[in-house]
PDB file of C-alpha atoms and ligand atoms in Angstrom:
ATOM      1  CA  MET A 197     115.612  84.287  97.949  1.00  0.00           C
ATOM      2  CA  LYS A 198     118.616  86.544  98.006  1.00  0.00           C
ATOM      3  CA  LYS A 199     119.012  87.363 101.660  1.00  0.00           C
ATOM      4  CA  ASN A 200     122.188  89.281 101.011  1.00  0.00           C
ATOM      5  CA  VAL A 201     119.963  92.062  99.603  1.00  0.00           C
ATOM      6  CA  ARG A 202     117.017  92.272 102.043  1.00  0.00           C
ATOM      7  CA  LYS A 203     115.476  89.895 104.557  1.00  0.00           C
ATOM      8  CA  ALA A 204     112.199  88.525 103.253  1.00  0.00           C
ATOM      9  CA  VAL A 205     108.878  88.949 105.005  1.00  0.00           C
ATOM     10  CA  ILE A 206     106.213  86.302 104.456  1.00  0.00           C
ATOM     11  CA  ALA A 207     102.832  87.445 105.709  1.00  0.00           C
ATOM     12  CA  GLY A 208      99.545  85.605 105.677  1.00  0.00           C
ATOM     13  CA  ASN A 209      96.350  87.560 105.111  1.00  0.00           C
ATOM     14  CA  TRP A 210      93.582  85.349 106.416  1.00  0.00           C
ATOM     15  CA  LYS A 211      90.883  87.832 105.317  1.00  0.00           C
ATOM     16  CA  MET A 212      87.419  86.931 106.751  1.00  0.00           C
ATOM     17  CA  ASN A 213      88.357  83.394 107.756  1.00  0.00           C
ATOM     18  CA  LYS A 214      88.795  81.594 111.080  1.00  0.00           C
ATOM     19  CA  THR A 215      87.240  81.905 114.512  1.00  0.00           C
ATOM     20  CA  PRO A 216      89.550  82.433 117.514  1.00  0.00           C
ATOM     21  CA  ALA A 217      89.582  78.678 118.237  1.00  0.00           C
ATOM     22  CA  GLU A 218      90.406  77.923 114.606  1.00  0.00           C
ATOM     23  CA  ALA A 219      93.121  80.590 114.672  1.00  0.00           C
ATOM     24  CA  ILE A 220      94.833  78.854 117.585  1.00  0.00           C
ATOM     25  CA  GLU A 221      94.619  75.539 115.755  1.00  0.00           C
ATOM     26  CA  LEU A 222      96.172  76.945 112.580  1.00  0.00           C
ATOM     27  CA  ILE A 223      98.938  78.829 114.405  1.00  0.00           C
ATOM     28  CA  ASP A 224      99.764  75.743 116.466  1.00  0.00           C
ATOM     29  CA  ALA A 225     100.125  73.822 113.208  1.00  0.00           C
ATOM     30  CA  ILE A 226     102.280  76.531 111.575  1.00  0.00           C
ATOM     31  CA  LYS A 227     104.616  77.147 114.529  1.00  0.00           C
ATOM     32  CA  PRO A 228     106.794  74.017 114.400  1.00  0.00           C
ATOM     33  CA  LEU A 229     106.957  74.198 110.583  1.00  0.00           C
ATOM     34  CA  VAL A 230     108.415  77.723 110.485  1.00  0.00           C
ATOM     35  CA  LYS A 231     110.490  77.779 113.659  1.00  0.00           C
ATOM     36  CA  ASP A 232     113.805  77.803 111.771  1.00  0.00           C
ATOM     37  CA  ALA A 233     112.695  80.354 109.176  1.00  0.00           C
ATOM     38  CA  ASP A 234     115.333  82.724 107.896  1.00  0.00           C
ATOM     39  CA  CYS A 235     112.714  85.315 107.045  1.00  0.00           C
ATOM     40  CA  ASP A 236     110.160  87.257 109.064  1.00  0.00           C
ATOM     41  CA  VAL A 237     106.829  85.481 109.469  1.00  0.00           C
ATOM     42  CA  VAL A 238     103.565  87.354 110.052  1.00  0.00           C
ATOM     43  CA  VAL A 239      99.942  86.232 110.230  1.00  0.00           C
ATOM     44  CA  GLY A 240      97.235  88.787 109.430  1.00  0.00           C
ATOM     45  CA  VAL A 241      94.070  87.726 111.220  1.00  0.00           C
ATOM     46  CA  PRO A 242      90.531  89.044 111.761  1.00  0.00           C
ATOM     47  CA  TYR A 243      90.186  91.515 114.643  1.00  0.00           C
ATOM     48  CA  VAL A 244      88.402  89.038 116.907  1.00  0.00           C
ATOM     49  CA  CYS A 245      91.222  86.505 116.467  1.00  0.00           C
ATOM     50  CA  ILE A 246      94.015  88.890 117.487  1.00  0.00           C
ATOM     51  CA  PRO A 247      94.041  88.175 121.257  1.00  0.00           C
ATOM     52  CA  ALA A 248      93.991  84.410 120.694  1.00  0.00           C
ATOM     53  CA  ALA A 249      96.639  84.674 117.963  1.00  0.00           C
ATOM     54  CA  VAL A 250      98.925  86.831 120.106  1.00  0.00           C
ATOM     55  CA  GLU A 251      98.685  84.257 122.892  1.00  0.00           C
ATOM     56  CA  ALA A 252      99.261  81.377 120.458  1.00  0.00           C
ATOM     57  CA  VAL A 253     102.428  82.867 118.899  1.00  0.00           C
ATOM     58  CA  LYS A 254     104.090  83.572 122.276  1.00  0.00           C
ATOM     59  CA  GLY A 255     107.609  82.165 122.361  1.00  0.00           C
ATOM     60  CA  SER A 256     107.653  81.676 118.579  1.00  0.00           C
ATOM     61  CA  ASN A 257     109.043  83.667 115.658  1.00  0.00           C
ATOM     62  CA  ILE A 258     105.564  84.531 114.331  1.00  0.00           C
ATOM     63  CA  LYS A 259     104.152  88.072 114.570  1.00  0.00           C
ATOM     64  CA  VAL A 260     100.507  89.071 114.448  1.00  0.00           C
ATOM     65  CA  SER A 261      98.966  91.625 112.099  1.00  0.00           C
ATOM     66  CA  ALA A 262      95.528  93.213 111.895  1.00  0.00           C
ATOM     67  CA  GLU A 263      93.862  93.541 108.502  1.00  0.00           C
ATOM     68  CA  ASN A 264      92.872  97.194 108.776  1.00  0.00           C
ATOM     69  CA  VAL A 265      92.740 100.078 111.262  1.00  0.00           C
ATOM     70  CA  HIS A 266      90.959 103.419 111.624  1.00  0.00           C
ATOM     71  CA  TRP A 267      92.947 106.639 111.873  1.00  0.00           C
ATOM     72  CA  ALA A 268      91.143 108.222 114.821  1.00  0.00           C
ATOM     73  CA  GLU A 269      92.165 107.233 118.346  1.00  0.00           C
ATOM     74  CA  SER A 270      88.564 106.874 119.454  1.00  0.00           C
ATOM     75  CA  GLY A 271      85.145 108.355 118.757  1.00  0.00           C
ATOM     76  CA  ALA A 272      81.867 107.907 116.946  1.00  0.00           C
ATOM     77  CA  PHE A 273      82.988 105.492 114.216  1.00  0.00           C
ATOM     78  CA  THR A 274      80.671 102.523 114.565  1.00  0.00           C
ATOM     79  CA  GLY A 275      82.316  99.248 113.689  1.00  0.00           C
ATOM     80  CA  GLU A 276      85.839 100.614 113.500  1.00  0.00           C
ATOM     81  CA  ILE A 277      88.988  99.675 115.457  1.00  0.00           C
ATOM     82  CA  SER A 278      91.736 102.125 116.446  1.00  0.00           C
ATOM     83  CA  VAL A 279      95.513 101.913 116.711  1.00  0.00           C
ATOM     84  CA  PRO A 280      95.507 102.021 120.548  1.00  0.00           C
ATOM     85  CA  MET A 281      93.008  99.135 120.542  1.00  0.00           C
ATOM     86  CA  LEU A 282      95.283  97.038 118.314  1.00  0.00           C
ATOM     87  CA  LYS A 283      98.315  97.891 120.413  1.00  0.00           C
ATOM     88  CA  ALA A 284      96.426  96.950 123.564  1.00  0.00           C
ATOM     89  CA  VAL A 285      95.796  93.430 122.296  1.00  0.00           C
ATOM     90  CA  GLY A 286      99.354  92.939 121.061  1.00  0.00           C
ATOM     91  CA  ALA A 287      99.157  93.332 117.277  1.00  0.00           C
ATOM     92  CA  GLU A 288     102.501  94.447 115.824  1.00  0.00           C
ATOM     93  CA  TYR A 289     101.563  94.914 112.176  1.00  0.00           C
ATOM     94  CA  VAL A 290      98.555  96.128 110.222  1.00  0.00           C
ATOM     95  CA  ILE A 291      97.624  95.546 106.581  1.00  0.00           C
ATOM     96  CA  ILE A 292      96.407  98.811 105.026  1.00  0.00           C
ATOM     97  CA  GLY A 293      94.902  99.570 101.629  1.00  0.00           C
ATOM     98  CA  HIS A 294      94.135  96.020 100.581  1.00  0.00           C
ATOM     99  CA  SER A 295      92.352  95.997  97.231  1.00  0.00           C
ATOM    100  CA  GLU A 296      89.320  94.337  98.836  1.00  0.00           C
ATOM    101  CA  ARG A 297      89.051  97.337 101.186  1.00  0.00           C
ATOM    102  CA  ARG A 298      89.459  99.674  98.210  1.00  0.00           C
ATOM    103  CA  GLN A 299      86.962  97.764  96.032  1.00  0.00           C
ATOM    104  CA  TYR A 300      84.227  96.836  98.489  1.00  0.00           C
ATOM    105  CA  PHE A 301      84.527  99.350 101.320  1.00  0.00           C
ATOM    106  CA  GLY A 302      85.249 102.632  99.607  1.00  0.00           C
ATOM    107  CA  GLU A 303      88.875 102.998 100.665  1.00  0.00           C
ATOM    108  CA  THR A 304      90.660 105.750  98.818  1.00  0.00           C
ATOM    109  CA  ASP A 305      94.329 106.675  98.727  1.00  0.00           C
ATOM    110  CA  GLU A 306      93.463 109.557 101.041  1.00  0.00           C
ATOM    111  CA  THR A 307      91.988 107.282 103.732  1.00  0.00           C
ATOM    112  CA  VAL A 308      94.802 104.775 103.208  1.00  0.00           C
ATOM    113  CA  ASN A 309      97.217 107.627 103.885  1.00  0.00           C
ATOM    114  CA  LEU A 310      95.370 108.650 107.078  1.00  0.00           C
ATOM    115  CA  ARG A 311      95.381 105.048 108.322  1.00  0.00           C
ATOM    116  CA  THR A 312      99.063 104.607 107.471  1.00  0.00           C
ATOM    117  CA  LYS A 313     100.139 107.757 109.294  1.00  0.00           C
ATOM    118  CA  ALA A 314      98.062 106.898 112.375  1.00  0.00           C
ATOM    119  CA  ALA A 315      99.373 103.319 112.494  1.00  0.00           C
ATOM    120  CA  LEU A 316     103.004 104.432 112.249  1.00  0.00           C
ATOM    121  CA  ALA A 317     102.536 107.208 114.815  1.00  0.00           C
ATOM    122  CA  GLY A 318     101.068 104.626 117.183  1.00  0.00           C
ATOM    123  CA  GLY A 319     103.956 102.191 116.763  1.00  0.00           C
ATOM    124  CA  LEU A 320     102.482  99.615 114.385  1.00  0.00           C
ATOM    125  CA  LYS A 321     104.342  98.327 111.356  1.00  0.00           C
ATOM    126  CA  VAL A 322     102.387  98.776 108.131  1.00  0.00           C
ATOM    127  CA  ILE A 323     101.927  96.403 105.215  1.00  0.00           C
ATOM    128  CA  LEU A 324     100.749  98.842 102.546  1.00  0.00           C
ATOM    129  CA  CYS A 325      98.984  97.236  99.576  1.00  0.00           C
ATOM    130  CA  VAL A 326      99.016  98.713  96.091  1.00  0.00           C
ATOM    131  CA  GLY A 327      98.240  97.274  92.689  1.00  0.00           C
ATOM    132  CA  GLU A 328      96.420  97.798  89.427  1.00  0.00           C
ATOM    133  CA  LEU A 329      93.055  96.498  88.232  1.00  0.00           C
ATOM    134  CA  LEU A 330      92.968  94.255  85.155  1.00  0.00           C
ATOM    135  CA  ALA A 331      91.538  97.179  83.140  1.00  0.00           C
ATOM    136  CA  GLU A 332      94.415  99.410  84.231  1.00  0.00           C
ATOM    137  CA  ARG A 333      96.973  96.804  83.153  1.00  0.00           C
ATOM    138  CA  GLU A 334      95.211  96.453  79.790  1.00  0.00           C
ATOM    139  CA  GLN A 335      95.146 100.229  79.381  1.00  0.00           C
ATOM    140  CA  GLY A 336      98.902 100.294  79.942  1.00  0.00           C
ATOM    141  CA  ILE A 337      98.692 102.383  83.109  1.00  0.00           C
ATOM    142  CA  THR A 338     100.072  99.920  85.684  1.00  0.00           C
ATOM    143  CA  PHE A 339     103.071 102.106  86.515  1.00  0.00           C
ATOM    144  CA  GLU A 340     100.988 105.283  86.709  1.00  0.00           C
ATOM    145  CA  THR A 341      98.502 103.523  88.978  1.00  0.00           C
ATOM    146  CA  VAL A 342     101.009 102.191  91.503  1.00  0.00           C
ATOM    147  CA  SER A 343     103.021 105.397  91.391  1.00  0.00           C
ATOM    148  CA  LYS A 344      99.938 107.472  92.267  1.00  0.00           C
ATOM    149  CA  GLN A 345      98.997 105.053  95.039  1.00  0.00           C
ATOM    150  CA  ILE A 346     102.484 105.099  96.586  1.00  0.00           C
ATOM    151  CA  LYS A 347     102.762 108.885  96.396  1.00  0.00           C
ATOM    152  CA  ILE A 348      99.404 109.559  98.042  1.00  0.00           C
ATOM    153  CA  ASP A 349      99.464 106.625 100.487  1.00  0.00           C
ATOM    154  CA  LEU A 350     102.887 107.637 101.837  1.00  0.00           C
ATOM    155  CA  ALA A 351     102.391 111.421 101.802  1.00  0.00           C
ATOM    156  CA  GLY A 352     103.781 112.840 105.037  1.00  0.00           C
ATOM    157  CA  VAL A 353     105.423 109.544 106.075  1.00  0.00           C
ATOM    158  CA  SER A 354     109.071 109.961 107.122  1.00  0.00           C
ATOM    159  CA  ALA A 355     112.006 108.295 105.355  1.00  0.00           C
ATOM    160  CA  GLU A 356     112.880 106.468 108.566  1.00  0.00           C
ATOM    161  CA  ASP A 357     109.392 105.000 108.840  1.00  0.00           C
ATOM    162  CA  VAL A 358     109.396 103.939 105.197  1.00  0.00           C
ATOM    163  CA  LYS A 359     112.719 102.179 105.622  1.00  0.00           C
ATOM    164  CA  ASN A 360     112.031 100.512 108.964  1.00  0.00           C
ATOM    165  CA  ASN A 361     108.300 100.263 109.498  1.00  0.00           C
ATOM    166  CA  VAL A 362     106.611 100.064 106.102  1.00  0.00           C
ATOM    167  CA  ILE A 363     106.386  97.005 103.894  1.00  0.00           C
ATOM    168  CA  VAL A 364     104.915  97.628 100.464  1.00  0.00           C
ATOM    169  CA  ALA A 365     102.912  94.742  99.024  1.00  0.00           C
ATOM    170  CA  TYR A 366     102.412  94.836  95.265  1.00  0.00           C
ATOM    171  CA  GLU A 367      99.182  92.970  94.644  1.00  0.00           C
ATOM    172  CA  PRO A 368      97.843  93.109  91.084  1.00  0.00           C
ATOM    173  CA  VAL A 369      94.089  92.961  91.666  1.00  0.00           C
ATOM    174  CA  TRP A 370      93.574  90.541  88.748  1.00  0.00           C
ATOM    175  CA  ALA A 371      95.834  88.013  90.481  1.00  0.00           C
ATOM    176  CA  ILE A 372      94.092  87.992  93.855  1.00  0.00           C
ATOM    177  CA  GLY A 373      92.099  84.867  94.625  1.00  0.00           C
ATOM    178  CA  THR A 374      91.896  84.081  90.923  1.00  0.00           C
ATOM    179  CA  GLY A 375      94.643  81.487  90.686  1.00  0.00           C
ATOM    180  CA  LYS A 376      96.158  83.804  88.039  1.00  0.00           C
ATOM    181  CA  THR A 377      99.588  84.628  89.384  1.00  0.00           C
ATOM    182  CA  ALA A 378     101.631  87.408  87.862  1.00  0.00           C
ATOM    183  CA  THR A 379     104.654  85.905  86.181  1.00  0.00           C
ATOM    184  CA  SER A 380     107.837  86.376  88.127  1.00  0.00           C
ATOM    185  CA  ASP A 381     108.941  88.851  85.445  1.00  0.00           C
ATOM    186  CA  GLN A 382     105.730  90.872  85.817  1.00  0.00           C
ATOM    187  CA  ALA A 383     106.144  90.909  89.600  1.00  0.00           C
ATOM    188  CA  GLU A 384     109.788  91.897  89.316  1.00  0.00           C
ATOM    189  CA  GLU A 385     109.034  94.624  86.801  1.00  0.00           C
ATOM    190  CA  VAL A 386     106.461  96.362  88.994  1.00  0.00           C
ATOM    191  CA  ASN A 387     108.321  95.773  92.262  1.00  0.00           C
ATOM    192  CA  ALA A 388     111.442  97.300  90.718  1.00  0.00           C
ATOM    193  CA  TYR A 389     109.373 100.219  89.478  1.00  0.00           C
ATOM    194  CA  ILE A 390     107.885 100.755  92.958  1.00  0.00           C
ATOM    195  CA  ARG A 391     111.444 100.903  94.291  1.00  0.00           C
ATOM    196  CA  THR A 392     112.266 103.671  91.816  1.00  0.00           C
ATOM    197  CA  VAL A 393     109.186 105.598  92.958  1.00  0.00           C
ATOM    198  CA  ILE A 394     110.343 105.266  96.580  1.00  0.00           C
ATOM    199  CA  ALA A 395     113.850 106.328  95.517  1.00  0.00           C
ATOM    200  CA  GLY A 396     112.366 109.431  93.901  1.00  0.00           C
ATOM    201  CA  LEU A 397     110.554 110.297  97.118  1.00  0.00           C
ATOM    202  CA  TYR A 398     113.082 109.237  99.749  1.00  0.00           C
ATOM    203  CA  GLY A 399     116.404 108.568  98.014  1.00  0.00           C
ATOM    204  CA  GLU A 400     118.284 105.437  96.974  1.00  0.00           C
ATOM    205  CA  GLU A 401     119.315 104.290 100.419  1.00  0.00           C
ATOM    206  CA  VAL A 402     115.756 104.186 101.755  1.00  0.00           C
ATOM    207  CA  ALA A 403     114.510 102.545  98.559  1.00  0.00           C
ATOM    208  CA  GLU A 404     117.159  99.825  98.741  1.00  0.00           C
ATOM    209  CA  GLY A 405     116.217  99.113 102.350  1.00  0.00           C
ATOM    210  CA  THR A 406     112.457  98.933 101.800  1.00  0.00           C
ATOM    211  CA  THR A 407     110.769  95.545 101.798  1.00  0.00           C
ATOM    212  CA  ILE A 408     108.535  95.119  98.740  1.00  0.00           C
ATOM    213  CA  GLN A 409     106.411  91.974  98.692  1.00  0.00           C
ATOM    214  CA  TYR A 410     104.391  90.383  95.925  1.00  0.00           C
ATOM    215  CA  GLY A 411     100.860  89.126  96.590  1.00  0.00           C
ATOM    216  CA  GLY A 412      98.276  87.418  94.387  1.00  0.00           C
ATOM    217  CA  SER A 413      97.853  83.651  94.159  1.00  0.00           C
ATOM    218  CA  MET A 414     101.311  83.018  95.589  1.00  0.00           C
ATOM    219  CA  ASN A 415     101.474  79.393  96.631  1.00  0.00           C
ATOM    220  CA  ALA A 416     103.794  76.550  97.549  1.00  0.00           C
ATOM    221  CA  ALA A 417     104.397  75.748  93.877  1.00  0.00           C
ATOM    222  CA  ASN A 418     105.219  79.210  92.521  1.00  0.00           C
ATOM    223  CA  ALA A 419     106.829  80.876  95.559  1.00  0.00           C
ATOM    224  CA  ASP A 420     110.366  79.780  94.741  1.00  0.00           C
ATOM    225  CA  GLU A 421     110.278  81.358  91.296  1.00  0.00           C
ATOM    226  CA  LEU A 422     108.640  84.610  92.442  1.00  0.00           C
ATOM    227  CA  LEU A 423     110.968  84.980  95.431  1.00  0.00           C
ATOM    228  CA  SER A 424     114.041  84.404  93.268  1.00  0.00           C
ATOM    229  CA  LYS A 425     113.553  87.878  91.801  1.00  0.00           C
ATOM    230  CA  VAL A 426     115.821  90.544  93.199  1.00  0.00           C
ATOM    231  CA  ASN A 427     113.045  93.026  93.960  1.00  0.00           C
ATOM    232  CA  VAL A 428     110.531  90.531  95.383  1.00  0.00           C
ATOM    233  CA  ASP A 429     111.259  90.635  99.115  1.00  0.00           C
ATOM    234  CA  GLY A 430     108.611  88.237 100.294  1.00  0.00           C
ATOM    235  CA  GLY A 431     104.931  87.677  99.871  1.00  0.00           C
ATOM    236  CA  LEU A 432     101.487  88.564 101.136  1.00  0.00           C
ATOM    237  CA  ILE A 433      99.573  85.326 100.982  1.00  0.00           C
ATOM    238  CA  GLY A 434      95.802  84.881 100.992  1.00  0.00           C
ATOM    239  CA  GLY A 435      94.367  81.415 100.297  1.00  0.00           C
ATOM    240  CA  ALA A 436      97.604  79.493 100.805  1.00  0.00           C
ATOM    241  CA  SER A 437      98.104  81.061 104.244  1.00  0.00           C
ATOM    242  CA  LEU A 438      95.077  79.141 105.521  1.00  0.00           C
ATOM    243  CA  LYS A 439      96.868  75.820 105.098  1.00  0.00           C
ATOM    244  CA  ALA A 440      99.784  75.262 107.462  1.00  0.00           C
ATOM    245  CA  ASN A 441     101.817  73.138 105.058  1.00  0.00           C
ATOM    246  CA  ASP A 442     101.380  75.494 102.113  1.00  0.00           C
ATOM    247  CA  PHE A 443     102.218  78.570 104.182  1.00  0.00           C
ATOM    248  CA  ALA A 444     105.266  76.808 105.643  1.00  0.00           C
ATOM    249  CA  ALA A 445     106.445  75.830 102.159  1.00  0.00           C
ATOM    250  CA  ILE A 446     106.377  79.501 101.135  1.00  0.00           C
ATOM    251  CA  VAL A 447     108.280  80.449 104.300  1.00  0.00           C
ATOM    252  CA  ALA A 448     110.826  77.746 103.439  1.00  0.00           C
ATOM    253  CA  ALA A 449     111.186  79.130  99.907  1.00  0.00           C
ATOM    254  CA  ALA A 450     111.870  82.593 101.355  1.00  0.00           C
ATOM    255  CA  SER A 451     114.432  81.166 103.788  1.00  0.00           C
ATOM    256  CA  LYS A 452     116.700  79.631 101.160  1.00  0.00           C
TER     257      LYS A 452
HETATM  258  P1  13P B 510      95.410  85.100  97.287  1.00  0.00           P
HETATM  259  O1  13P B 510      96.782  84.600  97.722  1.00  0.00           O
HETATM  260  O2  13P B 510      94.292  84.267  97.826  1.00  0.00           O
HETATM  261  O3  13P B 510      95.352  85.351  95.831  1.00  0.00           O
HETATM  262  O4  13P B 510      95.238  86.530  97.999  1.00  0.00           O
HETATM  263  C1  13P B 510      96.262  87.448  97.899  1.00  0.00           C
HETATM  264  C2  13P B 510      95.955  88.569  98.806  1.00  0.00           C
HETATM  265  O5  13P B 510      94.990  89.290  98.596  1.00  0.00           O
HETATM  266  C3  13P B 510      96.807  88.761  99.970  1.00  0.00           C
HETATM  267  O6  13P B 510      96.535  89.975 100.584  1.00  0.00           O
END
């Protein structure tokens, strides 16, 4: 990593894995391995694991994230969870716009934008996911795709929030859970491009201060190389975040 530029954030996205008891077990295993991390460490856990995870990370350097949130404070939205609910159980971050939400649950940039604004207004930090499908990469519209996502997802979000409370995670959809990692050059190219889009919207200073992660089959073996890139400010980790040693190895790579 190059900590002189921006502090890295390594975040796990557990997706639909782990019961509360298993969450405690995994966090207890991770804690001693990452206690000297020189990067921020976050675990994104299923809603039902949040209270147990918040309790388990007490006194450590690990923060807890939700994996989604609704934009309304309360109301007739069966199955949904609001920002005040997440705050009440101690979540500090929320992952928004993950490609699995977009692909399988009908998320659009408009709803991602509503969720992002509500989360920030309620005092949560946002990990905003963007990224192109394989078809979009093959059609040569990767930049257009992420640019459109960033512009709509962040519409109405202040420069201060973008700089301090938003982490952008570039996750090429073809690299998620497939074992097919983007090369470090591909990650760097798109992350750098995302920074130019943010600069166009908010100016250079905000863009330089914004954390932009890479996600998609990042693991203990490839983290060093990916994180060596100047515009890759950390990672959003799926599969490898479910194994304490693998997750800790990525945290160690980001702490160098
Ligand atoms: P994998 O690391 O399992 O590819 O998942 C990446 C991801 O979707 C993180 O949000």
